[in-house]
């Protein structure tokens, strides 16, 4: 049996439910700030999530949902400026304590640290978003809990490309077989499995219908004592701790 050395976590949708009530209103606030009539409601945002990365998502929106919008000269710079404003709105929301960690996340991170496992992050979101979430929703020194934070434009090809996980593994100096990944979306698991990582999935409202073929477990969440996870790929409830993760490994 393989002994686990590291756990690699996606951020958005996995550590916290950030998309619907975090990123989405932050995009909308940036659009208003720039006098644009773009407004992403909950349903439309679900469709836009097919594209990872905020800048990429805005371009996708203009291309596929706003044929009426005439791109100004300097559209690339506008997208970059909008994205900076969006990051400002989003990190302010986090600083106001806006988004809690998902069930079981703090418990598992704490147990893994105490057991001497290495923790890492692999996400397409902007680095500032990650550090703000860890600081305001995990702990003042939350970013220091993670040996590697792989985020944003650090690799050009975002998820579902495996590049961000491969980059994190290289930095960690570990093989995929020594690690486990945690994801919430099909793009995420395609990325992690593309890097050879066994992956545990915790779904959310936006991703519960995604294809998670190949995951070692598909769960409602990580579970807490008194509020166990529900496993979606078989009849089982429980709490994800290190003993259970180890038992799931071949
Ligand atoms: C996260 C994303 C990100 C955020 C927005 O995907 O798709 O684009 O929605 O972040 P994953 P930025 O959880 O698979 O990493 O606006 O900072 O790009
Ligand atoms: Mg995610």
PDB file of C-alpha atoms and ligand atoms in Angstrom:
ATOM      1  CA  UNK A   1       0.000   0.000   0.000  1.00  0.00           C
ATOM      2  CA  UNK A   2       1.199   3.477  -0.879  1.00  0.00           C
ATOM      3  CA  UNK A   3       1.876   5.854   2.000  1.00  0.00           C
ATOM      4  CA  UNK A   4       0.421   9.281   1.442  1.00  0.00           C
ATOM      5  CA  UNK A   5       2.906  12.160   1.502  1.00  0.00           C
ATOM      6  CA  UNK A   6       0.882  15.130   0.277  1.00  0.00           C
ATOM      7  CA  UNK A   7      -2.635  16.393  -0.300  1.00  0.00           C
ATOM      8  CA  UNK A   8      -3.253  18.846  -3.161  1.00  0.00           C
ATOM      9  CA  UNK A   9      -6.366  20.999  -3.052  1.00  0.00           C
ATOM     10  CA  UNK A  10      -8.295  22.923  -5.644  1.00  0.00           C
ATOM     11  CA  UNK A  11      -9.696  26.166  -4.157  1.00  0.00           C
ATOM     12  CA  UNK A  12     -12.898  27.389  -5.804  1.00  0.00           C
ATOM     13  CA  UNK A  13     -15.737  25.016  -5.058  1.00  0.00           C
ATOM     14  CA  UNK A  14     -13.464  22.652  -3.092  1.00  0.00           C
ATOM     15  CA  UNK A  15     -12.070  24.579  -0.110  1.00  0.00           C
ATOM     16  CA  UNK A  16     -15.047  26.962  -0.165  1.00  0.00           C
ATOM     17  CA  UNK A  17     -18.171  27.616  -2.222  1.00  0.00           C
ATOM     18  CA  UNK A  18     -16.740  30.756  -3.752  1.00  0.00           C
ATOM     19  CA  UNK A  19     -18.282  30.857  -7.200  1.00  0.00           C
ATOM     20  CA  UNK A  20     -21.983  31.781  -6.863  1.00  0.00           C
ATOM     21  CA  UNK A  21     -21.748  34.301  -4.015  1.00  0.00           C
ATOM     22  CA  UNK A  22     -18.096  35.335  -4.331  1.00  0.00           C
ATOM     23  CA  UNK A  23     -16.619  35.446  -7.818  1.00  0.00           C
ATOM     24  CA  UNK A  24     -19.967  36.050  -9.555  1.00  0.00           C
ATOM     25  CA  UNK A  25     -20.942  39.220  -7.617  1.00  0.00           C
ATOM     26  CA  UNK A  26     -17.342  40.439  -7.832  1.00  0.00           C
ATOM     27  CA  UNK A  27     -17.451  40.190 -11.640  1.00  0.00           C
ATOM     28  CA  UNK A  28     -20.797  42.028 -11.656  1.00  0.00           C
ATOM     29  CA  UNK A  29     -19.433  44.786  -9.385  1.00  0.00           C
ATOM     30  CA  UNK A  30     -16.485  45.260 -11.770  1.00  0.00           C
ATOM     31  CA  UNK A  31     -18.820  45.426 -14.770  1.00  0.00           C
ATOM     32  CA  UNK A  32     -20.909  48.122 -13.054  1.00  0.00           C
ATOM     33  CA  UNK A  33     -17.765  50.030 -12.086  1.00  0.00           C
ATOM     34  CA  UNK A  34     -16.775  50.161 -15.748  1.00  0.00           C
ATOM     35  CA  UNK A  35     -20.267  51.192 -16.900  1.00  0.00           C
ATOM     36  CA  UNK A  36     -20.930  47.915 -18.716  1.00  0.00           C
ATOM     37  CA  UNK A  37     -24.431  46.441 -18.880  1.00  0.00           C
ATOM     38  CA  UNK A  38     -23.054  42.912 -18.368  1.00  0.00           C
ATOM     39  CA  UNK A  39     -24.798  41.065 -15.549  1.00  0.00           C
ATOM     40  CA  UNK A  40     -24.143  37.416 -14.745  1.00  0.00           C
ATOM     41  CA  UNK A  41     -27.073  35.786 -12.961  1.00  0.00           C
ATOM     42  CA  UNK A  42     -26.737  32.476 -11.107  1.00  0.00           C
ATOM     43  CA  UNK A  43     -27.864  30.364 -14.060  1.00  0.00           C
ATOM     44  CA  UNK A  44     -25.748  32.106 -16.693  1.00  0.00           C
ATOM     45  CA  UNK A  45     -22.721  31.910 -14.397  1.00  0.00           C
ATOM     46  CA  UNK A  46     -23.179  28.121 -14.242  1.00  0.00           C
ATOM     47  CA  UNK A  47     -22.752  28.031 -18.029  1.00  0.00           C
ATOM     48  CA  UNK A  48     -19.765  30.384 -17.945  1.00  0.00           C
ATOM     49  CA  UNK A  49     -18.002  28.133 -15.439  1.00  0.00           C
ATOM     50  CA  UNK A  50     -17.287  25.791 -18.355  1.00  0.00           C
ATOM     51  CA  UNK A  51     -14.301  28.111 -18.925  1.00  0.00           C
ATOM     52  CA  UNK A  52     -11.769  28.385 -16.096  1.00  0.00           C
ATOM     53  CA  UNK A  53      -9.974  31.651 -15.353  1.00  0.00           C
ATOM     54  CA  UNK A  54     -11.712  35.000 -14.925  1.00  0.00           C
ATOM     55  CA  UNK A  55     -10.119  36.758 -17.910  1.00  0.00           C
ATOM     56  CA  UNK A  56     -10.806  33.755 -20.125  1.00  0.00           C
ATOM     57  CA  UNK A  57     -14.400  33.625 -18.807  1.00  0.00           C
ATOM     58  CA  UNK A  58     -15.052  37.287 -19.717  1.00  0.00           C
ATOM     59  CA  UNK A  59     -13.739  36.748 -23.253  1.00  0.00           C
ATOM     60  CA  UNK A  60     -15.864  33.636 -23.601  1.00  0.00           C
ATOM     61  CA  UNK A  61     -18.931  35.624 -22.479  1.00  0.00           C
ATOM     62  CA  UNK A  62     -18.373  38.353 -25.061  1.00  0.00           C
ATOM     63  CA  UNK A  63     -17.699  35.812 -27.793  1.00  0.00           C
ATOM     64  CA  UNK A  64     -20.625  33.479 -27.145  1.00  0.00           C
ATOM     65  CA  UNK A  65     -23.281  35.488 -25.299  1.00  0.00           C
ATOM     66  CA  UNK A  66     -22.891  39.101 -26.479  1.00  0.00           C
ATOM     67  CA  UNK A  67     -22.839  39.227 -30.278  1.00  0.00           C
ATOM     68  CA  UNK A  68     -24.220  42.797 -29.881  1.00  0.00           C
ATOM     69  CA  UNK A  69     -21.115  44.024 -28.040  1.00  0.00           C
ATOM     70  CA  UNK A  70     -18.618  45.899 -30.217  1.00  0.00           C
ATOM     71  CA  UNK A  71     -15.151  45.272 -28.805  1.00  0.00           C
ATOM     72  CA  UNK A  72     -13.294  48.562 -28.441  1.00  0.00           C
ATOM     73  CA  UNK A  73      -9.693  49.002 -29.551  1.00  0.00           C
ATOM     74  CA  UNK A  74      -7.670  47.938 -26.515  1.00  0.00           C
ATOM     75  CA  UNK A  75     -10.143  45.220 -25.552  1.00  0.00           C
ATOM     76  CA  UNK A  76      -7.304  43.112 -24.084  1.00  0.00           C
ATOM     77  CA  UNK A  77      -6.348  45.953 -21.732  1.00  0.00           C
ATOM     78  CA  UNK A  78     -10.006  46.423 -20.767  1.00  0.00           C
ATOM     79  CA  UNK A  79     -10.278  42.741 -19.838  1.00  0.00           C
ATOM     80  CA  UNK A  80      -7.103  43.004 -17.752  1.00  0.00           C
ATOM     81  CA  UNK A  81      -8.416  46.128 -15.972  1.00  0.00           C
ATOM     82  CA  UNK A  82     -11.814  44.572 -15.373  1.00  0.00           C
ATOM     83  CA  UNK A  83     -10.106  41.543 -13.908  1.00  0.00           C
ATOM     84  CA  UNK A  84      -8.011  43.679 -11.543  1.00  0.00           C
ATOM     85  CA  UNK A  85     -11.188  45.417 -10.355  1.00  0.00           C
ATOM     86  CA  UNK A  86     -12.924  42.059  -9.962  1.00  0.00           C
ATOM     87  CA  UNK A  87     -10.034  40.764  -7.824  1.00  0.00           C
ATOM     88  CA  UNK A  88     -10.308  43.881  -5.635  1.00  0.00           C
ATOM     89  CA  UNK A  89     -14.055  43.369  -5.128  1.00  0.00           C
ATOM     90  CA  UNK A  90     -13.584  39.654  -4.471  1.00  0.00           C
ATOM     91  CA  UNK A  91     -10.766  39.996  -1.933  1.00  0.00           C
ATOM     92  CA  UNK A  92     -12.758  42.705  -0.097  1.00  0.00           C
ATOM     93  CA  UNK A  93     -15.672  40.317   0.166  1.00  0.00           C
ATOM     94  CA  UNK A  94     -13.340  37.702   1.624  1.00  0.00           C
ATOM     95  CA  UNK A  95     -11.856  40.207   4.077  1.00  0.00           C
ATOM     96  CA  UNK A  96     -15.373  40.909   5.316  1.00  0.00           C
ATOM     97  CA  UNK A  97     -15.498  37.226   6.291  1.00  0.00           C
ATOM     98  CA  UNK A  98     -17.860  36.546   3.405  1.00  0.00           C
ATOM     99  CA  UNK A  99     -17.120  32.921   2.573  1.00  0.00           C
ATOM    100  CA  UNK A 100     -16.665  30.043   5.039  1.00  0.00           C
ATOM    101  CA  UNK A 101     -14.696  26.862   4.316  1.00  0.00           C
ATOM    102  CA  UNK A 102     -16.753  23.843   3.266  1.00  0.00           C
ATOM    103  CA  UNK A 103     -17.616  21.160   5.855  1.00  0.00           C
ATOM    104  CA  UNK A 104     -14.639  19.065   6.933  1.00  0.00           C
ATOM    105  CA  UNK A 105     -11.987  21.171   5.189  1.00  0.00           C
ATOM    106  CA  UNK A 106     -10.467  22.731   8.308  1.00  0.00           C
ATOM    107  CA  UNK A 107     -10.674  19.409  10.160  1.00  0.00           C
ATOM    108  CA  UNK A 108      -8.841  17.467   7.419  1.00  0.00           C
ATOM    109  CA  UNK A 109      -6.196  20.171   6.882  1.00  0.00           C
ATOM    110  CA  UNK A 110      -5.533  20.269  10.629  1.00  0.00           C
ATOM    111  CA  UNK A 111      -5.245  16.487  10.895  1.00  0.00           C
ATOM    112  CA  UNK A 112      -2.948  16.277   7.854  1.00  0.00           C
ATOM    113  CA  UNK A 113      -0.641  18.985   9.192  1.00  0.00           C
ATOM    114  CA  UNK A 114      -0.441  17.323  12.595  1.00  0.00           C
ATOM    115  CA  UNK A 115       0.438  14.024  10.888  1.00  0.00           C
ATOM    116  CA  UNK A 116       3.286  15.684   8.971  1.00  0.00           C
ATOM    117  CA  UNK A 117       1.711  15.473   5.518  1.00  0.00           C
ATOM    118  CA  UNK A 118       2.562  18.172   3.022  1.00  0.00           C
ATOM    119  CA  UNK A 119      -0.285  20.402   1.839  1.00  0.00           C
ATOM    120  CA  UNK A 120      -0.452  22.171  -1.526  1.00  0.00           C
ATOM    121  CA  UNK A 121      -2.845  24.218  -3.661  1.00  0.00           C
ATOM    122  CA  UNK A 122      -3.457  23.854  -7.402  1.00  0.00           C
ATOM    123  CA  UNK A 123      -5.991  26.338  -8.775  1.00  0.00           C
ATOM    124  CA  UNK A 124      -6.700  28.513 -11.781  1.00  0.00           C
ATOM    125  CA  UNK A 125      -7.749  31.433  -9.604  1.00  0.00           C
ATOM    126  CA  UNK A 126      -5.589  34.517  -8.991  1.00  0.00           C
ATOM    127  CA  UNK A 127      -2.949  34.113  -6.216  1.00  0.00           C
ATOM    128  CA  UNK A 128      -4.350  37.111  -4.258  1.00  0.00           C
ATOM    129  CA  UNK A 129      -7.717  35.340  -4.093  1.00  0.00           C
ATOM    130  CA  UNK A 130      -6.115  32.247  -2.599  1.00  0.00           C
ATOM    131  CA  UNK A 131      -4.136  34.049   0.077  1.00  0.00           C
ATOM    132  CA  UNK A 132      -7.165  36.196   1.004  1.00  0.00           C
ATOM    133  CA  UNK A 133      -9.381  33.127   1.411  1.00  0.00           C
ATOM    134  CA  UNK A 134      -6.779  31.264   3.469  1.00  0.00           C
ATOM    135  CA  UNK A 135      -6.138  34.282   5.664  1.00  0.00           C
ATOM    136  CA  UNK A 136      -9.734  35.270   6.313  1.00  0.00           C
ATOM    137  CA  UNK A 137     -11.488  31.882   6.284  1.00  0.00           C
ATOM    138  CA  UNK A 138      -8.776  29.466   7.536  1.00  0.00           C
ATOM    139  CA  UNK A 139      -6.254  31.278   9.751  1.00  0.00           C
ATOM    140  CA  UNK A 140      -4.155  34.445   9.836  1.00  0.00           C
ATOM    141  CA  UNK A 141      -1.172  32.296   8.749  1.00  0.00           C
ATOM    142  CA  UNK A 142      -3.341  30.063   6.541  1.00  0.00           C
ATOM    143  CA  UNK A 143      -1.128  30.487   3.454  1.00  0.00           C
ATOM    144  CA  UNK A 144       1.823  29.111   5.442  1.00  0.00           C
ATOM    145  CA  UNK A 145       0.006  25.822   5.952  1.00  0.00           C
ATOM    146  CA  UNK A 146       0.733  25.067   2.276  1.00  0.00           C
ATOM    147  CA  UNK A 147       4.201  24.155   1.015  1.00  0.00           C
ATOM    148  CA  UNK A 148       3.270  25.112  -2.555  1.00  0.00           C
ATOM    149  CA  UNK A 149       0.553  27.430  -3.840  1.00  0.00           C
ATOM    150  CA  UNK A 150       0.196  26.950  -7.596  1.00  0.00           C
ATOM    151  CA  UNK A 151      -2.291  29.533  -8.852  1.00  0.00           C
ATOM    152  CA  UNK A 152      -3.505  31.711 -11.697  1.00  0.00           C
ATOM    153  CA  UNK A 153      -1.337  32.501 -14.709  1.00  0.00           C
ATOM    154  CA  UNK A 154       1.691  30.632 -13.341  1.00  0.00           C
ATOM    155  CA  UNK A 155       1.101  28.173 -16.199  1.00  0.00           C
ATOM    156  CA  UNK A 156      -0.488  29.445 -19.420  1.00  0.00           C
ATOM    157  CA  UNK A 157      -2.777  26.445 -19.985  1.00  0.00           C
ATOM    158  CA  UNK A 158      -5.428  26.453 -17.267  1.00  0.00           C
ATOM    159  CA  UNK A 159      -7.545  23.483 -16.138  1.00  0.00           C
ATOM    160  CA  UNK A 160      -8.612  21.101 -17.670  1.00  0.00           C
ATOM    161  CA  UNK A 161      -4.952  21.045 -18.781  1.00  0.00           C
ATOM    162  CA  UNK A 162      -2.840  19.120 -16.226  1.00  0.00           C
ATOM    163  CA  UNK A 163      -0.120  21.799 -16.206  1.00  0.00           C
ATOM    164  CA  UNK A 164      -0.973  23.410 -12.853  1.00  0.00           C
ATOM    165  CA  UNK A 165      -0.862  20.049 -11.040  1.00  0.00           C
ATOM    166  CA  UNK A 166       2.333  19.027 -12.844  1.00  0.00           C
ATOM    167  CA  UNK A 167       3.893  22.351 -11.801  1.00  0.00           C
ATOM    168  CA  UNK A 168       2.844  21.798  -8.172  1.00  0.00           C
ATOM    169  CA  UNK A 169       4.183  18.215  -8.153  1.00  0.00           C
ATOM    170  CA  UNK A 170       7.507  19.354  -9.563  1.00  0.00           C
ATOM    171  CA  UNK A 171       7.776  22.044  -6.878  1.00  0.00           C
ATOM    172  CA  UNK A 172       6.880  19.511  -4.200  1.00  0.00           C
ATOM    173  CA  UNK A 173       9.469  17.081  -5.579  1.00  0.00           C
ATOM    174  CA  UNK A 174       6.906  14.260  -5.307  1.00  0.00           C
ATOM    175  CA  UNK A 175       5.407  11.670  -7.640  1.00  0.00           C
ATOM    176  CA  UNK A 176       1.690  11.688  -8.293  1.00  0.00           C
ATOM    177  CA  UNK A 177       1.474   8.209  -6.704  1.00  0.00           C
ATOM    178  CA  UNK A 178       2.495   9.691  -3.332  1.00  0.00           C
ATOM    179  CA  UNK A 179      -0.279  12.302  -3.373  1.00  0.00           C
ATOM    180  CA  UNK A 180      -4.021  12.774  -3.488  1.00  0.00           C
ATOM    181  CA  UNK A 181      -5.938  15.615  -5.110  1.00  0.00           C
ATOM    182  CA  UNK A 182      -9.262  17.153  -4.065  1.00  0.00           C
ATOM    183  CA  UNK A 183     -11.497  18.669  -6.739  1.00  0.00           C
ATOM    184  CA  UNK A 184     -15.097  19.765  -7.281  1.00  0.00           C
ATOM    185  CA  UNK A 185     -15.498  19.960 -11.068  1.00  0.00           C
ATOM    186  CA  UNK A 186     -15.030  18.044 -14.295  1.00  0.00           C
ATOM    187  CA  UNK A 187     -12.427  20.532 -15.530  1.00  0.00           C
ATOM    188  CA  UNK A 188     -10.660  20.068 -12.199  1.00  0.00           C
ATOM    189  CA  UNK A 189     -10.593  16.280 -12.232  1.00  0.00           C
ATOM    190  CA  UNK A 190      -9.506  16.209 -15.870  1.00  0.00           C
ATOM    191  CA  UNK A 191      -6.589  18.365 -14.804  1.00  0.00           C
ATOM    192  CA  UNK A 192      -5.649  16.362 -11.700  1.00  0.00           C
ATOM    193  CA  UNK A 193      -6.099  12.958 -13.344  1.00  0.00           C
ATOM    194  CA  UNK A 194      -4.225  14.234 -16.382  1.00  0.00           C
ATOM    195  CA  UNK A 195      -1.298  14.756 -14.014  1.00  0.00           C
ATOM    196  CA  UNK A 196      -1.687  11.167 -12.796  1.00  0.00           C
ATOM    197  CA  UNK A 197      -3.234  12.076  -9.434  1.00  0.00           C
ATOM    198  CA  UNK A 198      -5.856   9.982  -7.707  1.00  0.00           C
ATOM    199  CA  UNK A 199      -8.662  12.373  -6.919  1.00  0.00           C
ATOM    200  CA  UNK A 200     -11.421  12.724  -4.342  1.00  0.00           C
ATOM    201  CA  UNK A 201     -14.367  14.839  -5.515  1.00  0.00           C
ATOM    202  CA  UNK A 202     -16.666  16.917  -3.342  1.00  0.00           C
ATOM    203  CA  UNK A 203     -19.483  18.231  -5.520  1.00  0.00           C
ATOM    204  CA  UNK A 204     -21.470  21.468  -5.240  1.00  0.00           C
ATOM    205  CA  UNK A 205     -24.651  22.806  -6.843  1.00  0.00           C
ATOM    206  CA  UNK A 206     -22.821  23.872  -9.992  1.00  0.00           C
ATOM    207  CA  UNK A 207     -20.951  20.592 -10.475  1.00  0.00           C
ATOM    208  CA  UNK A 208     -23.177  17.772  -9.175  1.00  0.00           C
ATOM    209  CA  UNK A 209     -24.091  16.710 -12.753  1.00  0.00           C
ATOM    210  CA  UNK A 210     -20.500  16.662 -14.034  1.00  0.00           C
ATOM    211  CA  UNK A 211     -18.752  13.499 -15.197  1.00  0.00           C
ATOM    212  CA  UNK A 212     -16.430  12.301 -12.434  1.00  0.00           C
ATOM    213  CA  UNK A 213     -15.449   8.959 -13.988  1.00  0.00           C
ATOM    214  CA  UNK A 214     -12.106   7.824 -12.556  1.00  0.00           C
ATOM    215  CA  UNK A 215     -12.481   9.580  -9.185  1.00  0.00           C
ATOM    216  CA  UNK A 216     -11.625   7.440  -6.181  1.00  0.00           C
ATOM    217  CA  UNK A 217     -14.729   8.782  -4.413  1.00  0.00           C
ATOM    218  CA  UNK A 218     -17.474  11.302  -5.246  1.00  0.00           C
ATOM    219  CA  UNK A 219     -18.883  12.903  -2.100  1.00  0.00           C
ATOM    220  CA  UNK A 220     -21.360  15.552  -1.012  1.00  0.00           C
ATOM    221  CA  UNK A 221     -18.538  17.102   1.086  1.00  0.00           C
ATOM    222  CA  UNK A 222     -15.745  15.913   3.387  1.00  0.00           C
ATOM    223  CA  UNK A 223     -18.171  15.424   6.285  1.00  0.00           C
ATOM    224  CA  UNK A 224     -18.043  16.325   9.944  1.00  0.00           C
ATOM    225  CA  UNK A 225     -18.838  14.267  13.025  1.00  0.00           C
ATOM    226  CA  UNK A 226     -22.612  14.565  13.308  1.00  0.00           C
ATOM    227  CA  UNK A 227     -22.945  15.668   9.654  1.00  0.00           C
ATOM    228  CA  UNK A 228     -21.341  12.900   7.581  1.00  0.00           C
ATOM    229  CA  UNK A 229     -20.726  13.033   3.855  1.00  0.00           C
ATOM    230  CA  UNK A 230     -23.001  11.215   1.453  1.00  0.00           C
ATOM    231  CA  UNK A 231     -21.148   9.250  -1.184  1.00  0.00           C
ATOM    232  CA  UNK A 232     -22.723   9.735  -4.631  1.00  0.00           C
ATOM    233  CA  UNK A 233     -20.989   6.854  -6.387  1.00  0.00           C
ATOM    234  CA  UNK A 234     -22.144   4.214  -3.857  1.00  0.00           C
ATOM    235  CA  UNK A 235     -24.259   3.832  -0.748  1.00  0.00           C
ATOM    236  CA  UNK A 236     -21.994   5.088   2.014  1.00  0.00           C
ATOM    237  CA  UNK A 237     -21.763   7.879   4.565  1.00  0.00           C
ATOM    238  CA  UNK A 238     -18.829   8.913   6.740  1.00  0.00           C
ATOM    239  CA  UNK A 239     -16.146  11.467   7.498  1.00  0.00           C
ATOM    240  CA  UNK A 240     -13.031  11.920   5.343  1.00  0.00           C
ATOM    241  CA  UNK A 241      -9.982  11.611   7.575  1.00  0.00           C
ATOM    242  CA  UNK A 242      -6.476  10.298   6.889  1.00  0.00           C
ATOM    243  CA  UNK A 243      -7.398   6.723   7.817  1.00  0.00           C
ATOM    244  CA  UNK A 244     -10.230   6.750   5.290  1.00  0.00           C
ATOM    245  CA  UNK A 245      -8.070   8.309   2.559  1.00  0.00           C
ATOM    246  CA  UNK A 246      -5.396   5.695   3.146  1.00  0.00           C
ATOM    247  CA  UNK A 247      -8.037   2.948   2.970  1.00  0.00           C
ATOM    248  CA  UNK A 248      -9.214   4.246  -0.413  1.00  0.00           C
ATOM    249  CA  UNK A 249      -5.733   3.922  -1.914  1.00  0.00           C
ATOM    250  CA  UNK A 250      -4.862   0.771  -3.810  1.00  0.00           C
TER     251      UNK A 250
HETATM  252  C1  LIG B   1     -11.660  28.356 -10.626  1.00  0.00           C
HETATM  253  C2  LIG B   1     -11.954  29.308 -11.664  1.00  0.00           C
HETATM  254  C3  LIG B   1     -11.575  30.686 -11.472  1.00  0.00           C
HETATM  255  C4  LIG B   1     -12.492  31.574 -10.683  1.00  0.00           C
HETATM  256  C5  LIG B   1     -12.141  33.000 -10.984  1.00  0.00           C
HETATM  257  O1  LIG B   1     -11.555  27.052 -11.206  1.00  0.00           O
HETATM  258  O2  LIG B   1     -12.456  28.960 -12.700  1.00  0.00           O
HETATM  259  O3  LIG B   1     -11.523  31.192 -12.757  1.00  0.00           O
HETATM  260  O4  LIG B   1     -13.845  31.365 -11.028  1.00  0.00           O
HETATM  261  O5  LIG B   1     -10.823  33.257 -10.698  1.00  0.00           O
HETATM  262  P1  LIG B   1     -10.872  25.880 -10.385  1.00  0.00           P
HETATM  263  P2  LIG B   1     -10.043  34.481 -11.369  1.00  0.00           P
HETATM  264  O6  LIG B   1     -11.632  25.752  -9.100  1.00  0.00           O
HETATM  265  O7  LIG B   1     -11.076  24.646 -11.251  1.00  0.00           O
HETATM  266  O8  LIG B   1      -9.417  26.207 -10.203  1.00  0.00           O
HETATM  267  O9  LIG B   1     -11.048  35.532 -11.692  1.00  0.00           O
HETATM  268  O10 LIG B   1      -9.050  34.914 -10.338  1.00  0.00           O
HETATM  269  O11 LIG B   1      -9.381  33.954 -12.618  1.00  0.00           O
HETATM  270 MG1  LIG B   2     -12.892  24.169  -8.467  1.00  0.00          MG
END
